[in-house]
Coordinates of C-alpha atoms and ligand atoms in Angstrom, one line a residue:
M8 CA 101.1 74.3 123.3
G9 CA 104.4 75.4 121.7
F10 CA 106.3 73.5 119.1
E11 CA 108.4 71.7 121.7
G12 CA 105.2 70.6 123.5
T13 CA 103.9 69.1 120.2
I14 CA 107.0 67.1 119.7
M15 CA 106.8 65.7 123.2
A16 CA 103.2 64.7 122.7
I17 CA 104.0 62.8 119.5
K18 CA 105.1 59.3 120.5
A19 CA 106.1 56.3 118.5
Q20 CA 104.2 53.1 119.1
P21 CA 105.5 50.8 121.9
G22 CA 108.7 49.0 120.9
V23 CA 109.6 51.3 118.0
M24 CA 112.3 53.2 120.0
D25 CA 113.8 49.9 121.1
I26 CA 114.9 49.1 117.6
A27 CA 118.6 49.3 117.0
L28 CA 119.1 50.6 113.4
Y29 CA 120.1 47.9 111.0
K30 CA 123.6 48.3 109.6
G31 CA 124.1 46.9 106.1
G32 CA 127.5 45.7 104.8
K33 CA 130.0 48.4 103.9
S34 CA 130.5 49.1 100.2
H35 CA 133.2 51.9 100.1
V36 CA 136.6 52.6 101.5
D37 CA 137.8 56.2 101.3
G38 CA 140.7 56.6 98.9
I39 CA 140.6 53.0 97.5
E40 CA 139.1 52.3 94.1
N41 CA 139.4 48.6 93.4
V42 CA 137.1 47.7 96.4
L43 CA 136.1 44.0 96.8
K44 CA 132.8 43.9 98.6
L45 CA 132.3 40.6 100.4
S46 CA 130.1 42.0 103.2
S47 CA 126.6 41.5 102.0
N48 CA 126.3 37.9 100.5
E49 CA 125.7 39.2 97.0
N50 CA 126.1 37.1 93.9
P51 CA 129.5 37.8 92.3
F52 CA 128.1 36.8 88.9
G53 CA 125.3 39.3 89.0
A54 CA 121.8 38.7 87.5
S55 CA 120.9 36.5 84.6
D56 CA 121.2 38.2 81.2
A57 CA 117.5 37.4 80.6
A58 CA 116.6 39.4 83.7
K59 CA 118.7 42.4 82.5
D60 CA 117.0 42.2 79.1
A61 CA 113.6 42.1 80.7
L62 CA 114.5 45.2 82.8
V63 CA 115.5 47.1 79.6
R64 CA 112.2 46.2 77.9
A65 CA 110.3 47.3 81.1
S66 CA 112.0 50.7 80.9
H67 CA 109.6 51.6 77.9
E68 CA 106.6 51.1 80.1
L69 CA 107.5 53.0 83.3
H70 CA 104.4 55.1 83.1
R71 CA 102.2 52.0 83.7
Y72 CA 101.3 50.8 87.2
P73 CA 102.5 47.3 88.0
S74 CA 100.3 44.3 88.3
T75 CA 98.7 44.0 91.8
D76 CA 98.4 40.2 91.8
H77 CA 101.9 39.3 90.6
A78 CA 100.3 36.5 88.7
A79 CA 103.0 36.0 86.1
L80 CA 105.8 36.0 88.7
R81 CA 103.9 33.6 91.0
R82 CA 103.3 31.3 88.0
A83 CA 107.1 31.3 87.2
I84 CA 108.0 30.5 90.8
A85 CA 105.3 27.8 91.0
D86 CA 106.5 26.2 87.7
V87 CA 110.2 26.1 88.7
W88 CA 109.8 25.0 92.4
H89 CA 106.6 22.9 91.9
L90 CA 104.5 25.1 94.2
D91 CA 100.8 26.0 94.2
A92 CA 100.8 29.5 92.8
E93 CA 97.7 30.4 94.8
R94 CA 99.7 30.1 98.0
I95 CA 102.6 32.4 97.0
I96 CA 102.9 36.0 98.2
C97 CA 105.5 38.3 96.8
G98 CA 107.2 41.0 98.7
N99 CA 109.6 43.9 98.3
G100 CA 112.4 41.6 99.3
S101 CA 111.7 38.6 101.5
G102 CA 112.2 41.1 104.3
E103 CA 108.8 42.6 103.5
V104 CA 107.2 39.2 103.7
L105 CA 108.9 38.5 107.0
M106 CA 107.6 41.9 108.3
M107 CA 104.1 41.3 107.0
I108 CA 104.0 38.1 109.0
A109 CA 104.8 40.0 112.2
Q110 CA 102.3 42.8 111.3
A111 CA 99.6 40.3 110.8
Y112 CA 100.2 37.9 113.7
A113 CA 102.2 39.6 116.5
G114 CA 101.4 42.6 118.7
P115 CA 101.7 43.8 122.2
G116 CA 101.8 40.9 124.7
D117 CA 102.9 38.4 122.0
E118 CA 106.3 36.8 121.9
V119 CA 108.4 36.4 118.8
L120 CA 111.2 33.8 119.1
F121 CA 114.5 33.6 117.2
T122 CA 118.0 32.4 118.1
E123 CA 121.0 34.2 119.5
H124 CA 122.9 34.4 116.2
G125 CA 119.8 34.7 114.1
F126 CA 119.3 37.3 111.3
A127 CA 119.4 40.8 112.9
M128 CA 116.0 41.9 111.4
Y129 CA 113.9 39.4 113.4
P130 CA 113.9 41.5 116.6
I131 CA 113.1 44.6 114.5
Y132 CA 110.0 42.9 113.1
A133 CA 108.9 42.1 116.6
N134 CA 109.6 45.5 118.1
A135 CA 108.1 47.4 115.1
N136 CA 104.8 45.7 115.9
G137 CA 104.9 46.1 119.7
A138 CA 105.6 42.4 120.3
T139 CA 108.3 41.1 122.6
P140 CA 111.4 39.7 121.0
V141 CA 112.7 36.5 122.8
V142 CA 116.3 35.4 122.1
V143 CA 117.0 31.7 122.4
K144 CA 120.5 30.1 122.8
E145 CA 122.0 28.1 120.0
R146 CA 124.2 25.0 120.3
E147 CA 127.7 25.7 118.9
R148 CA 126.3 28.1 116.3
V149 CA 123.5 25.8 115.3
V150 CA 119.8 26.4 115.9
D151 CA 118.8 24.4 118.9
V152 CA 115.2 23.0 118.5
D153 CA 115.0 21.8 122.1
A154 CA 115.9 25.2 123.4
L155 CA 113.4 26.9 121.1
L156 CA 110.6 24.5 122.2
A157 CA 111.6 25.1 125.9
A158 CA 111.3 28.9 125.4
C159 CA 107.8 28.7 123.9
T160 CA 104.9 30.0 126.1
E161 CA 101.2 30.5 125.6
N162 CA 102.2 34.0 124.2
T163 CA 104.5 32.7 121.5
K164 CA 103.1 33.7 118.1
I165 CA 106.0 33.5 115.7
V166 CA 109.3 31.5 115.6
Y167 CA 111.7 32.7 113.0
I168 CA 114.6 30.5 111.9
A169 CA 116.8 30.8 108.8
N170 CA 117.8 27.5 107.2
P171 CA 120.7 27.8 106.1
A172 CA 121.3 30.4 108.9
N173 CA 122.9 33.8 108.5
P174 CA 125.7 34.6 109.6
T175 CA 126.7 31.1 110.7
G176 CA 125.9 29.2 107.5
T177 CA 124.8 26.2 109.4
M178 CA 121.6 24.2 108.8
I179 CA 119.3 21.8 110.7
G180 CA 117.7 18.8 109.0
E181 CA 114.1 18.3 107.9
A182 CA 113.3 16.0 110.8
D183 CA 114.4 18.7 113.3
V184 CA 112.4 21.4 111.5
A185 CA 109.4 19.1 111.5
R186 CA 109.8 18.5 115.3
L187 CA 109.9 22.3 115.8
A188 CA 106.8 22.8 113.7
D189 CA 104.9 20.1 115.6
G190 CA 106.1 21.2 119.0
I191 CA 105.3 24.9 119.0
P192 CA 102.1 26.0 120.7
Q193 CA 98.8 25.9 118.9
G194 CA 98.3 29.3 117.3
A195 CA 102.0 29.9 116.7
I196 CA 103.6 30.0 113.3
L197 CA 107.0 28.7 112.3
V198 CA 108.7 30.9 109.7
L199 CA 111.4 29.1 107.7
D200 CA 113.6 31.9 106.2
G201 CA 115.2 30.4 103.1
A202 CA 117.2 33.3 101.8
Y203 CA 120.1 31.0 101.1
A204 CA 118.1 27.8 100.3
E205 CA 119.0 27.8 96.5
Y206 CA 122.6 27.2 97.4
V207 CA 121.8 23.8 98.9
E208 CA 121.6 21.2 96.2
G209 CA 118.3 19.3 96.3
Y210 CA 116.8 21.2 99.3
D211 CA 113.1 22.1 99.1
A212 CA 113.4 25.0 101.5
G213 CA 110.6 23.6 103.6
K214 CA 108.0 23.1 100.8
A215 CA 106.9 19.7 102.1
L216 CA 106.4 21.0 105.6
V217 CA 104.4 24.0 104.4
E218 CA 102.2 21.6 102.4
S219 CA 101.7 19.1 105.1
R220 CA 101.0 21.4 108.1
D221 CA 98.9 24.5 108.8
N222 CA 101.5 26.4 110.8
V223 CA 104.6 26.7 108.6
I224 CA 105.5 29.5 106.2
M225 CA 108.7 29.5 104.1
T226 CA 110.2 32.7 102.6
R227 CA 112.7 33.0 99.8
T228 CA 114.5 35.8 98.0
F229 CA 115.7 37.0 94.6
S230 CA 118.5 38.9 96.4
K231 CA 121.0 36.1 96.7
I232 CA 121.4 33.4 94.0
Y233 CA 119.3 35.3 91.5
G234 CA 121.5 38.4 91.9
L235 CA 118.7 40.9 92.2
G236 CA 119.3 42.4 95.6
G237 CA 119.0 45.9 94.2
L238 CA 115.5 45.4 92.8
R239 CA 114.0 44.1 96.1
I240 CA 111.9 40.9 95.4
G241 CA 111.2 38.0 97.6
Y242 CA 108.3 35.7 98.3
G243 CA 106.5 33.5 100.9
Y244 CA 104.8 30.2 100.5
A245 CA 102.2 29.3 103.1
P246 CA 98.9 27.5 103.8
Q247 CA 95.9 29.2 102.2
P248 CA 94.4 30.7 105.4
I249 CA 97.7 32.4 106.2
I250 CA 98.0 33.7 102.6
D251 CA 94.5 35.1 102.9
V252 CA 95.6 37.0 106.0
L253 CA 98.9 38.3 104.6
M254 CA 97.3 39.5 101.3
R255 CA 95.3 41.9 103.5
V256 CA 98.3 43.7 104.9
R257 CA 100.3 43.7 101.6
G258 CA 100.3 47.0 99.7
P259 CA 98.7 46.5 96.3
F260 CA 101.7 47.9 94.4
N261 CA 104.4 46.6 96.6
L262 CA 106.5 45.4 93.7
S263 CA 107.5 47.6 90.8
A264 CA 106.8 46.5 87.2
P265 CA 110.6 46.3 86.3
A266 CA 111.2 44.1 89.4
L267 CA 108.4 41.8 88.5
V268 CA 109.5 41.1 84.9
A269 CA 113.2 40.8 85.9
A270 CA 112.4 38.3 88.7
E271 CA 110.3 36.2 86.3
A272 CA 113.1 36.0 83.8
A273 CA 115.7 35.3 86.5
M274 CA 113.5 32.5 87.9
R275 CA 113.1 30.8 84.5
D276 CA 116.9 31.0 83.8
A277 CA 117.7 27.6 85.3
A278 CA 121.1 27.5 83.7
H279 CA 122.3 30.7 85.3
T280 CA 121.1 29.6 88.7
A281 CA 122.8 26.2 88.3
K282 CA 126.0 27.8 87.3
C283 CA 126.0 30.2 90.3
R284 CA 125.2 27.3 92.7
A285 CA 128.0 25.1 91.3
E286 CA 130.6 27.8 91.3
N287 CA 129.6 28.9 94.8
T288 CA 130.1 25.3 96.1
K289 CA 133.5 25.0 94.5
Q290 CA 134.9 28.3 95.7
R291 CA 133.3 28.0 99.1
D292 CA 134.9 24.6 99.8
W293 CA 138.2 25.8 98.5
M294 CA 138.1 28.9 100.6
A295 CA 137.1 27.0 103.8
R296 CA 140.0 24.6 103.3
A297 CA 142.5 27.4 102.7
L298 CA 141.3 29.3 105.8
A299 CA 141.5 26.2 107.9
E300 CA 145.1 25.6 106.8
M301 CA 145.9 29.0 108.1
G302 CA 144.4 28.2 111.5
L303 CA 140.9 29.8 110.8
P304 CA 138.2 27.1 111.3
S305 CA 134.6 27.5 110.2
D306 CA 131.5 25.4 110.5
T307 CA 130.5 23.6 107.3
S308 CA 128.7 26.3 105.4
T309 CA 125.7 25.5 103.2
A310 CA 125.3 29.1 102.0
N311 CA 127.2 31.6 100.0
F312 CA 129.4 32.8 102.8
I313 CA 131.8 31.4 105.4
L314 CA 132.0 32.4 109.1
A315 CA 135.7 32.4 109.9
R316 CA 136.6 32.0 113.6
F317 CA 139.6 33.9 114.9
A318 CA 141.4 33.3 118.2
S319 CA 139.9 36.4 119.7
A320 CA 137.8 39.5 119.0
E321 CA 141.0 41.5 118.9
E322 CA 142.4 39.3 116.1
A323 CA 139.2 39.4 114.1
L324 CA 139.0 43.2 114.3
A325 CA 142.6 43.6 113.4
C326 CA 142.2 41.3 110.4
N327 CA 139.1 43.2 109.4
D328 CA 141.0 46.5 109.6
Y329 CA 143.9 45.1 107.6
L330 CA 141.6 43.8 104.9
M331 CA 139.8 47.1 104.7
S332 CA 143.2 48.9 104.2
Q333 CA 143.6 46.6 101.2
G334 CA 140.1 47.4 99.9
I335 CA 138.5 44.2 100.9
L336 CA 135.3 44.5 102.8
L337 CA 134.0 41.6 105.1
R338 CA 131.3 41.6 107.8
Y339 CA 132.4 41.8 111.4
V340 CA 129.6 40.0 113.2
G341 CA 130.2 41.1 116.8
G342 CA 126.7 42.4 116.8
Y343 CA 125.4 38.9 116.2
G344 CA 127.0 37.6 119.4
L345 CA 130.0 36.3 117.4
P346 CA 132.8 38.7 118.4
N347 CA 135.7 36.6 117.2
C348 CA 134.3 36.0 113.8
L349 CA 134.3 37.5 110.3
R350 CA 131.7 36.6 107.7
I351 CA 133.2 36.3 104.2
T352 CA 130.9 36.2 101.2
V353 CA 132.0 33.6 98.6
G354 CA 133.0 35.6 95.5
D355 CA 134.2 34.4 92.1
E356 CA 137.6 32.6 91.9
A357 CA 139.7 35.7 91.7
S358 CA 138.0 37.3 94.6
C359 CA 138.3 34.2 96.8
R360 CA 142.0 34.1 96.0
R361 CA 142.5 37.8 96.7
V362 CA 140.8 37.6 100.1
V363 CA 142.6 34.4 101.1
H364 CA 145.9 35.9 100.0
A365 CA 145.3 39.0 102.1
I366 CA 144.2 37.0 105.2
G367 CA 147.4 34.9 104.8
Q368 CA 149.5 38.0 104.8
F369 CA 147.8 39.1 108.0
K370 CA 148.2 35.8 109.7
R371 CA 151.9 35.6 108.8
G372 CA 152.4 39.1 110.2
E373 CA 153.4 40.6 106.8
V374 CA 151.3 43.7 107.4
Ligands
PLP22 C1 118.6 35.3 106.7 C2 118.1 36.4 105.8 N1 116.8 36.5 105.7 C3 116.3 37.5 104.9 C4 117.1 38.4 104.2 C5 116.4 39.5 103.5 O1 116.7 39.5 102.2 P1 115.8 40.4 101.1 O2 114.9 41.3 101.9 O3 116.8 41.1 100.3 O4 115.0 39.3 100.4 C6 118.5 38.3 104.3 C7 119.4 39.3 103.7 O5 120.5 39.3 103.9 C8 119.0 37.2 105.1 O6 120.3 37.1 105.3

């Protein structure tokens, strides 16, 4: 067999070639220096100083392998959020935990449910493991529990929802989440993706549901409010039997030593987290009102971004292009089934004013 024959014989697992490559938010514009990146829901205040100091200290120990049980980080998470440390699993971003759940529980013949405007990685987790992705309608950009329950079959193994959701920013209440958990078929798991949970004052991200049921997992991340997206750290909280399964598919050194100590310091810096939450709420509410006054409505966002609705896809794209020419990067979310929308990350005060000013210029035709 020649070289070509060998290539033809080497085949990816079923589903892998159905994956559309994930596109992250843009971070550069050719020829523009003062770029304002509001395309990836990053924290405009960066990480806590305590996390940065921990990272510098860790640089002296780079020749050492990291801990495999992440005990100190799990302890910090458990202390701050009043969780059982034994039931926490840490991942290389919450994305890795979400993927491990699919790896462990979904394969060929199994169905993985998520909603039409849900996070773009959910179908990738399904396809990467040979399972069948099933898209379920939302109701006016809000997760529809009845539609999800109606879409369940005996093959349903995982239901992923983000609460708050990305890119809509909307949330459903605890009673609805509980109804979903209680209504999915026996043997299926509800995954509550809480990437933006810390932005919601007083929200437990699903802790009570995880602790009172055997079929709910919650995931959370250090990439958003903790400002550590570049280090890749997230975690899951689940009933013990599920943790025992997930620990078997997790790589022993999946988190680097610098990431572990930085995350631990970030988790314990409650003042920085509180400041980021308060500032986000203030700027988000100001920006939503300012946009509405220009004729750009948005659903009430509970996260660190706003989904602005334009009159048409053409207008949204034209505004996106204009902003890009001004060095402001937003996320066009046509690929999320929202062709007339732009997602705008909430920045600091100056950034919010800059983006609102530029959108105002566009709306008034001063371009
Ligand atoms: C809804 C949602 N879930 C999960 C993630 C994954 O985050 P990470 O892997 O950085 O923890 C993101 C990132 O944007 C997200 O928006």
